[in-house]
mmCIF file of C-alpha atoms in Angstrom:
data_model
loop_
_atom_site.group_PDB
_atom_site.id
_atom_site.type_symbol
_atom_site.label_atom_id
_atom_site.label_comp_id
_atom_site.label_asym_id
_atom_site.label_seq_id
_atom_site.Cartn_x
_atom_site.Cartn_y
_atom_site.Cartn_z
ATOM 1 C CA UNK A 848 -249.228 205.845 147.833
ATOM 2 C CA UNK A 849 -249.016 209.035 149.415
ATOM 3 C CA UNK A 850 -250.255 211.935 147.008
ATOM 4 C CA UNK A 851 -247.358 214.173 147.913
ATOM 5 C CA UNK A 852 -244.790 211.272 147.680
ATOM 6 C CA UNK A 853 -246.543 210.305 144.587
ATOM 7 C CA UNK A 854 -245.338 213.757 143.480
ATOM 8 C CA UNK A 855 -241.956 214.026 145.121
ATOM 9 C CA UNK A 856 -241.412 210.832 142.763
ATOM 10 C CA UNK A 857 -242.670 212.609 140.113
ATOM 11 C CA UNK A 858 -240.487 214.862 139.798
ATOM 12 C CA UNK A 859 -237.722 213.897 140.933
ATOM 13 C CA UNK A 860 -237.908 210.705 137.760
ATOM 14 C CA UNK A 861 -237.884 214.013 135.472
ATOM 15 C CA UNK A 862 -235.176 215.395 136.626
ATOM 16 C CA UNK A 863 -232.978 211.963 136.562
ATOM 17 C CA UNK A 864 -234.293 211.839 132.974
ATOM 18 C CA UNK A 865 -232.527 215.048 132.200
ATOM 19 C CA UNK A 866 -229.291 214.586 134.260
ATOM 20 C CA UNK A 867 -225.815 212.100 134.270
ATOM 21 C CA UNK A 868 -225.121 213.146 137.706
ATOM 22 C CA UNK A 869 -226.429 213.810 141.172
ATOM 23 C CA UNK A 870 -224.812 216.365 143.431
ATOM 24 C CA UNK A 871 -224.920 215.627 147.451
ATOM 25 C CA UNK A 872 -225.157 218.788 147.806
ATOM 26 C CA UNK A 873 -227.857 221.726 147.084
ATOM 27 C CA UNK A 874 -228.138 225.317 147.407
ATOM 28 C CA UNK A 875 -230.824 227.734 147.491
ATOM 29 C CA UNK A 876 -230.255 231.046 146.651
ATOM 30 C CA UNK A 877 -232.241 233.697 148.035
ATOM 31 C CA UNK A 878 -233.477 237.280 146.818
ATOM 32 C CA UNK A 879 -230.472 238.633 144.386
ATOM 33 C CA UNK A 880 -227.997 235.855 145.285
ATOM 34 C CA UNK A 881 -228.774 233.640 141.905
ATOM 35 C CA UNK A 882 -225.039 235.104 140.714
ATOM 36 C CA UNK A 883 -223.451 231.768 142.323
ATOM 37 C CA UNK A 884 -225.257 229.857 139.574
ATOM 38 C CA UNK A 885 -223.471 231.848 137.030
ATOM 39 C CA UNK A 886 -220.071 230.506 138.611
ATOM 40 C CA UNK A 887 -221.159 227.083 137.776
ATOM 41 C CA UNK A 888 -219.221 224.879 134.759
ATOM 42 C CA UNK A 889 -221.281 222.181 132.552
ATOM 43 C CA UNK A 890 -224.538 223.382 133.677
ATOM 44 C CA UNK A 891 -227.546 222.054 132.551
ATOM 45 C CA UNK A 892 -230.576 224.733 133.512
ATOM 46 C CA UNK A 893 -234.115 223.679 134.143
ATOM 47 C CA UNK A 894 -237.134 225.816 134.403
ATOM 48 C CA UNK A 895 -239.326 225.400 137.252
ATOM 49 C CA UNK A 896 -241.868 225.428 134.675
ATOM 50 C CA UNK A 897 -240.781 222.035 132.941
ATOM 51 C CA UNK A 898 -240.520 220.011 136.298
ATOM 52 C CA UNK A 899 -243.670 218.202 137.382
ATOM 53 C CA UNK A 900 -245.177 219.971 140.507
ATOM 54 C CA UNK A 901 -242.920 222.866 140.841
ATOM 55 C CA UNK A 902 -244.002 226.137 141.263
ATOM 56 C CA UNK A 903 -242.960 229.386 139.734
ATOM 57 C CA UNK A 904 -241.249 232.011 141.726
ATOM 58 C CA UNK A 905 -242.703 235.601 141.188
ATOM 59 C CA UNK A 906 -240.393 237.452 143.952
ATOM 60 C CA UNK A 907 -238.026 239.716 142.811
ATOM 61 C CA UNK A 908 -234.641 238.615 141.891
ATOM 62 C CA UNK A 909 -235.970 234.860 142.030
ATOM 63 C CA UNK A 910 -235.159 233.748 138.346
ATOM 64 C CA UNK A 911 -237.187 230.684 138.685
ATOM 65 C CA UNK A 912 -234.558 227.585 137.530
ATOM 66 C CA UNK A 913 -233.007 224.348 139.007
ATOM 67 C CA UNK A 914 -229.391 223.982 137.862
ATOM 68 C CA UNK A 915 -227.109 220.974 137.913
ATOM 69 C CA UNK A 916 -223.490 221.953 137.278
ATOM 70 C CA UNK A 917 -220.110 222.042 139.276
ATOM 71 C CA UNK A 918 -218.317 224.334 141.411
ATOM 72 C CA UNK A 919 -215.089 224.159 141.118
ATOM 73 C CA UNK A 920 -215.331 221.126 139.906
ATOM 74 C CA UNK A 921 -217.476 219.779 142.480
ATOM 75 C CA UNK A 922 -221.213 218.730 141.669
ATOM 76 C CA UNK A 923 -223.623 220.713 142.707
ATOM 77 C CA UNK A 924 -227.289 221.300 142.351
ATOM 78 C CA UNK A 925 -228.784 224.968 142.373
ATOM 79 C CA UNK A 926 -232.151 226.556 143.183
ATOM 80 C CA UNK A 927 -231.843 229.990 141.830
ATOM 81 C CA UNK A 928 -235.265 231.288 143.156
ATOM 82 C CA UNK A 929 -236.750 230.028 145.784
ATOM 83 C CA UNK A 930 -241.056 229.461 146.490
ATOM 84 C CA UNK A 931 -242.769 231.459 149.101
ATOM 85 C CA UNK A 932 -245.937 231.093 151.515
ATOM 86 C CA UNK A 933 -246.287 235.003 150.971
ATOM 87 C CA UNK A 934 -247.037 234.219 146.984
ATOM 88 C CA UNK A 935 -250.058 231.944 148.035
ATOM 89 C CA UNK A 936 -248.907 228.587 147.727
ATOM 90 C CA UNK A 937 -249.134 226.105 150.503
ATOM 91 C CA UNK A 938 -246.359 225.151 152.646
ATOM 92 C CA UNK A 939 -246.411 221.424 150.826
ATOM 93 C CA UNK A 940 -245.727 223.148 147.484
ATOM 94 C CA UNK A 941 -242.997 225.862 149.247
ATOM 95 C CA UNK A 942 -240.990 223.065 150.236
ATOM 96 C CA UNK A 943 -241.755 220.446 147.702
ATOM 97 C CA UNK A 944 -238.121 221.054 146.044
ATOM 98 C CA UNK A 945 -236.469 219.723 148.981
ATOM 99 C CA UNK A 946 -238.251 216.451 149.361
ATOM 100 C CA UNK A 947 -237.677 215.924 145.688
ATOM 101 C CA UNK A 948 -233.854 216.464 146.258
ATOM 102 C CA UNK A 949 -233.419 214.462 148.981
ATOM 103 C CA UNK A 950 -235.782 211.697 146.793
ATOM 104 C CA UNK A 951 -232.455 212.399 144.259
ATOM 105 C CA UNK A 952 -229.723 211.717 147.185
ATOM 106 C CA UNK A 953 -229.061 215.306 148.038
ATOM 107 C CA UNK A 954 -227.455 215.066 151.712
ATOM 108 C CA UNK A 955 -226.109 218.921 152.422
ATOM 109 C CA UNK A 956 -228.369 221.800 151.912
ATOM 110 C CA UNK A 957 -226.836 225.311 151.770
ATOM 111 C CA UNK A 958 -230.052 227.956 152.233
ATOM 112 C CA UNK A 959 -229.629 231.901 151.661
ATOM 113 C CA UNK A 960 -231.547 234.650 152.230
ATOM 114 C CA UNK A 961 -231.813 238.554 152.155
ATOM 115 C CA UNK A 962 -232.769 239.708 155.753
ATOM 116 C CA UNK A 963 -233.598 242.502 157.705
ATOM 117 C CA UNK A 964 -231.067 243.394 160.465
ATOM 118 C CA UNK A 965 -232.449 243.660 164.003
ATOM 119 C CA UNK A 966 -229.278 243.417 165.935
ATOM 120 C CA UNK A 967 -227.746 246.491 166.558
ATOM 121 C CA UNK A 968 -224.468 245.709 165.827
ATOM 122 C CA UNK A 969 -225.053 244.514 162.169
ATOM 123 C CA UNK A 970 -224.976 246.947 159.110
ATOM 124 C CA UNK A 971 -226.406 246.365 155.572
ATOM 125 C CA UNK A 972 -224.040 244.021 153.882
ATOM 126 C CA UNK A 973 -223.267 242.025 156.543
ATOM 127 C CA UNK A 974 -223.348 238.575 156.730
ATOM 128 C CA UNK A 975 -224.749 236.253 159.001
ATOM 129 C CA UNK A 976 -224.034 232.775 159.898
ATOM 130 C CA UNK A 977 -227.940 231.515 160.658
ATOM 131 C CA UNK A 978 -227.234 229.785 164.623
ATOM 132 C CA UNK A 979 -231.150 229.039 165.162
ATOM 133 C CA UNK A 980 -234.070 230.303 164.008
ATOM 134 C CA UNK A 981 -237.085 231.262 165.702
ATOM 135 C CA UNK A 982 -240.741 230.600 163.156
ATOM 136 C CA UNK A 983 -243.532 232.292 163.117
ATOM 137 C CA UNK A 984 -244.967 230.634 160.078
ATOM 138 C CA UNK A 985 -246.903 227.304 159.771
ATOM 139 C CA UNK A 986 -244.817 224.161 160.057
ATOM 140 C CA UNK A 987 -244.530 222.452 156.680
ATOM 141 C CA UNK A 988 -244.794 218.785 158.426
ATOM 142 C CA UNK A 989 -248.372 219.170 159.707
ATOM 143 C CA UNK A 990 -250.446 216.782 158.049
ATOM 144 C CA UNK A 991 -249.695 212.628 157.489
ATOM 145 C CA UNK A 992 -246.502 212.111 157.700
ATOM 146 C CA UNK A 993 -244.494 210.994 155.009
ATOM 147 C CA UNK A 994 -242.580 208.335 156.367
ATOM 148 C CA UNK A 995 -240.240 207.402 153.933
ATOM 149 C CA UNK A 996 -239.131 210.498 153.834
ATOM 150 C CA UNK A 997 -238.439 211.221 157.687
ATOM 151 C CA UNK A 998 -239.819 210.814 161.319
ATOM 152 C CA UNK A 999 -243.080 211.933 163.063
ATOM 153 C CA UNK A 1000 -241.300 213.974 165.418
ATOM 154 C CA UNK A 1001 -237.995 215.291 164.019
ATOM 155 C CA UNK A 1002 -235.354 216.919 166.391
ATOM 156 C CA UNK A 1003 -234.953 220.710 166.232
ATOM 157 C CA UNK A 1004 -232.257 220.902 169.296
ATOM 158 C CA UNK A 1005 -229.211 221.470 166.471
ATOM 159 C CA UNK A 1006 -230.468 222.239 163.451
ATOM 160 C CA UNK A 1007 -227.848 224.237 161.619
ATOM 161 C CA UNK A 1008 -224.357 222.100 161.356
ATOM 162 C CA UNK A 1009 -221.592 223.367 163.724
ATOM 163 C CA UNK A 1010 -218.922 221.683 161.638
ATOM 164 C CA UNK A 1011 -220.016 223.786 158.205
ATOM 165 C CA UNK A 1012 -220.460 226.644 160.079
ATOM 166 C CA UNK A 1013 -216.676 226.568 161.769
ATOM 167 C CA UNK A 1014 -215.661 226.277 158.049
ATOM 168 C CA UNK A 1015 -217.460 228.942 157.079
ATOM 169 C CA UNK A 1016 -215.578 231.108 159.638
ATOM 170 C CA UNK A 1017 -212.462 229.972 159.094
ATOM 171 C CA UNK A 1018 -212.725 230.385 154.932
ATOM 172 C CA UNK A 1019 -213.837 234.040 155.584
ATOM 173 C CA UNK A 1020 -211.230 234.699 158.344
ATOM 174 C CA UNK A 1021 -208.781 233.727 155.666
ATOM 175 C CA UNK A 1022 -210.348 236.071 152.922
ATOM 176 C CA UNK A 1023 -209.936 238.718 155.794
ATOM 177 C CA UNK A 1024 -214.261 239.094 156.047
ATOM 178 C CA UNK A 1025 -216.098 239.203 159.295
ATOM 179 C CA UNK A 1026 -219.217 236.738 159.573
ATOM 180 C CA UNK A 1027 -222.229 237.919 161.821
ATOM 181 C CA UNK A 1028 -223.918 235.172 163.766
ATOM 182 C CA UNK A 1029 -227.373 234.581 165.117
ATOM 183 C CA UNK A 1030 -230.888 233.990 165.232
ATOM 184 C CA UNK A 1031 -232.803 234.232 162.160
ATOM 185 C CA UNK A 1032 -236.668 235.297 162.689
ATOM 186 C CA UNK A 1033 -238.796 233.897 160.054
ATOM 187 C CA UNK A 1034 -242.689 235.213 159.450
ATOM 188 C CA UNK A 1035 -244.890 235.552 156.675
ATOM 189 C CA UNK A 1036 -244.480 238.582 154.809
ATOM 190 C CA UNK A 1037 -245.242 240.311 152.482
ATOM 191 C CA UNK A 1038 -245.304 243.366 154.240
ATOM 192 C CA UNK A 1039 -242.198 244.266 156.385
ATOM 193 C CA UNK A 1040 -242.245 244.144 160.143
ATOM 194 C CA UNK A 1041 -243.358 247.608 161.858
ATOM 195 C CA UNK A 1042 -240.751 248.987 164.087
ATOM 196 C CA UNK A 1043 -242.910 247.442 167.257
ATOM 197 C CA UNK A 1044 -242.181 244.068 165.231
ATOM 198 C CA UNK A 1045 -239.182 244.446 164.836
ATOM 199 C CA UNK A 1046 -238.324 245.268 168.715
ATOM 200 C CA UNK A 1047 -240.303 242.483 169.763
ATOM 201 C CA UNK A 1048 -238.335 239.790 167.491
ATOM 202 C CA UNK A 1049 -235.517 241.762 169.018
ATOM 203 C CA UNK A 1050 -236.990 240.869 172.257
ATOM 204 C CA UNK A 1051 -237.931 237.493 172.061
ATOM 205 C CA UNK A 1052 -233.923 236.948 171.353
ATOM 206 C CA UNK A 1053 -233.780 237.247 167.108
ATOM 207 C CA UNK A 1054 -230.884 238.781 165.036
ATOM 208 C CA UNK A 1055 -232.298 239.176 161.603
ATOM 209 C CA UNK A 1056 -235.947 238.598 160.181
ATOM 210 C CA UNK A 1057 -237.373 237.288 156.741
ATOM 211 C CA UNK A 1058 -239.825 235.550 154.854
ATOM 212 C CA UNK A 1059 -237.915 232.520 153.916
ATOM 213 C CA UNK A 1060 -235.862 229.658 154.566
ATOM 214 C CA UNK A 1061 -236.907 228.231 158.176
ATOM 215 C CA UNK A 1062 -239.692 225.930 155.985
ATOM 216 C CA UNK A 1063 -237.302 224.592 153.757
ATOM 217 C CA UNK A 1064 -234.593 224.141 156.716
ATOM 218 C CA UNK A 1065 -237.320 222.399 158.744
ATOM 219 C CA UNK A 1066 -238.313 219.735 155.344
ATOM 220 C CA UNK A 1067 -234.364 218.824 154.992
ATOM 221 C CA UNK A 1068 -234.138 218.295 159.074
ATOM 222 C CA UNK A 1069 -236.734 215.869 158.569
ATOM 223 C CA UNK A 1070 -235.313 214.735 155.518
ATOM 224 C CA UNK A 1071 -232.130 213.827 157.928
ATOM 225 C CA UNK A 1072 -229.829 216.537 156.113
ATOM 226 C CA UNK A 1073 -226.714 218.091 157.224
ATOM 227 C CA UNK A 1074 -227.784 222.455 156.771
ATOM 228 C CA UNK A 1075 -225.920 225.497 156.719
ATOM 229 C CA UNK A 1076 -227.808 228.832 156.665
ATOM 230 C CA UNK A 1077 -226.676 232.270 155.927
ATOM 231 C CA UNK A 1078 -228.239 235.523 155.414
ATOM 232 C CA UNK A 1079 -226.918 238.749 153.746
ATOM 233 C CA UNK A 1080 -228.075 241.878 155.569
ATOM 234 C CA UNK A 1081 -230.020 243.717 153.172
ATOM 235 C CA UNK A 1082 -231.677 246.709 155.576
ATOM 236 C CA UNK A 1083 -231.435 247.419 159.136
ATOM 237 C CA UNK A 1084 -234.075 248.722 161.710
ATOM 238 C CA UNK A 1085 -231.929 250.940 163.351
ATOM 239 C CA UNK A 1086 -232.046 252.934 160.490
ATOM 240 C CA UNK A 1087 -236.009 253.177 159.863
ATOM 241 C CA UNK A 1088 -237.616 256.120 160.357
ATOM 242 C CA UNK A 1089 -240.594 258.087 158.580
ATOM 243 C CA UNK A 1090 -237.959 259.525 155.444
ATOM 244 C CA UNK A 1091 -236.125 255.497 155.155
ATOM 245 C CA UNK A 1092 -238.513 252.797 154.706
ATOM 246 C CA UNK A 1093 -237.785 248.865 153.533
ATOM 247 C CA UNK A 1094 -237.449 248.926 149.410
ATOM 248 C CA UNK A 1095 -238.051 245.343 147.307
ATOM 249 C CA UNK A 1096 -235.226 246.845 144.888
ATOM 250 C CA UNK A 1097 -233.213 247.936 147.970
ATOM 251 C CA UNK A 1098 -233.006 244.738 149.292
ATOM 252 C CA UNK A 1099 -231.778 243.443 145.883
ATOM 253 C CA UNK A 1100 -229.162 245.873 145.270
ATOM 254 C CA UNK A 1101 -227.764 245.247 148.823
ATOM 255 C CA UNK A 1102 -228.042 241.080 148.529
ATOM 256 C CA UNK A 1103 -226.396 241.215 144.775
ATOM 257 C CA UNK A 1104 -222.991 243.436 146.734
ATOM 258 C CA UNK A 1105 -222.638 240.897 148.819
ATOM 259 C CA UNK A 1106 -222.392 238.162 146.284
ATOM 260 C CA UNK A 1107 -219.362 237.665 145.469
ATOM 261 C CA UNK A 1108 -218.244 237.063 148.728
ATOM 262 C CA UNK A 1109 -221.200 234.633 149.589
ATOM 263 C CA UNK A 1110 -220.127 232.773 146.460
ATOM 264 C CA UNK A 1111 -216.630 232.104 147.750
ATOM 265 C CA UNK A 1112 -218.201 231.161 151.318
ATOM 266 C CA UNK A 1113 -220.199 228.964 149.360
ATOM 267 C CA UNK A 1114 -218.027 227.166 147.331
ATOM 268 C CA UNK A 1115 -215.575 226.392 149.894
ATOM 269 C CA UNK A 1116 -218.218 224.215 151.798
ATOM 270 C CA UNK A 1117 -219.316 222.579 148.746
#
């Protein structure tokens, strides 16, 4: 057997060991988003430390636990914290998580993130709607292919599902919010861009940047699930200069505003 299958399998028979039910859907939340987890009802919380294989998340805001609970009364299963290439693990072990879902049955995956703004029309606290995303980081299906988990060559032509993302509109429209869409830009990290990066992600036709995200998005594609993506807009390049730089704890503060209305977002697709 395939060593990483061997421990997708792993994994994913601990997790059945310590859970009744299995949601169809999963979310990951992103830098200062975990407070959707606290809206969920008969949770049962797992540390990425007790699951075979996982990782632990050291970013900030990442609390580091797989929950299974409901949302309004809907099963769901939660990743609050997410695993990064930027923290030196290998893009196998950054998107490990969602192979073991899907092993579980998982069919929708709902990503977040905490981005940078690059269009000049967004502000910090915006939301975005992810359209397409444009990667500059290595592609998490190089290697043998795992082919009971997906194809050689998956599809990338329509990545993010049109039908969640008309939902999401028309929840927000109703709660009277405006939703950003675009292009999310996805590199390494862990420094943030330059200016000169930032215009030429501009450039090259990109609405927001971050660290995140596009590996796991690319894993469940293969995986053959239905994805939404959003971002929260946590800083903006319009306004860098020499006296207002990118913060860690800025970004954090800015994601954890925008919560609440995420959550609702959220929990209407689920």
């Amino acid at each position: 057997m395939n060593e990483t299958l061997k421990q997708i399998d792993e994994a994913a028979g601990y997790l059945r060991s310590r859970v009744d039910t299995i949601p169809h859907t999963a979310v990951i939340l992103g830098s200062g988003l975990g407070k959707l987890a606290d809206a969920l009802t008969e949770a049962t919380t797992i540390a990425y430390g007790e699951i075979p294989h996982f990782r632990q998340s050291t970013a900030i805001g990442h609390k580091g636990n797989l929950i299974f609970g409901k949302l309004d009364g809907v099963p769901v299963l939660a990743m609050q914290g997410r695993f990064h290439y930027y923290e030196g693990y290998t893009m196998q072990e950054v998107t490990l998580p969602v192979r073991v879902m899907a092993r579980l049955g998982v069919r929708r995956l709902l990503v977040s993130n905490a981005a940078g703004g690059m269009n000049p029309d967004f502000n910090v606290g915006d939301l975005m709607i992810i359209t397409d995303h444009i990667s500059f980081m290595p592609n998490p299906l190089i290697g043998k292919n795992i082919d009971e988990m997906g194809v050689r060559f998956p599809d990338m032509t329509a990545v993010y599902s049109t039908a969640l993302r008309q939902r999401a509109k028309a929840t927000a429209s109703a709660m009277g919010v405006t939703l950003r869409e675009g292009v999310y830009v996805a590199e390494t990290g862990p420094c943030y861009e330059t200016p000169a990066e930032y215009r030429m992600y501009r450039m090259l036709g990109g609405d927001a940047v971050g660290m995140s995200t596009v590996p796991e998005v690319i894993v469940a594609r293969h995986c053959g699930m239905e994805i939404f993506g959003m971002s929260v807009i946590t800083n903006c390049a319009k306004d860098l200069s020499e006296t207002c730089l990118n913060d860690g704890d800025d970004v954090v503060r800015a994601a954890d505003r925008a919560a609440d209305t995420m959550t609702r977002i959220f929990a209407s697709l689920i």
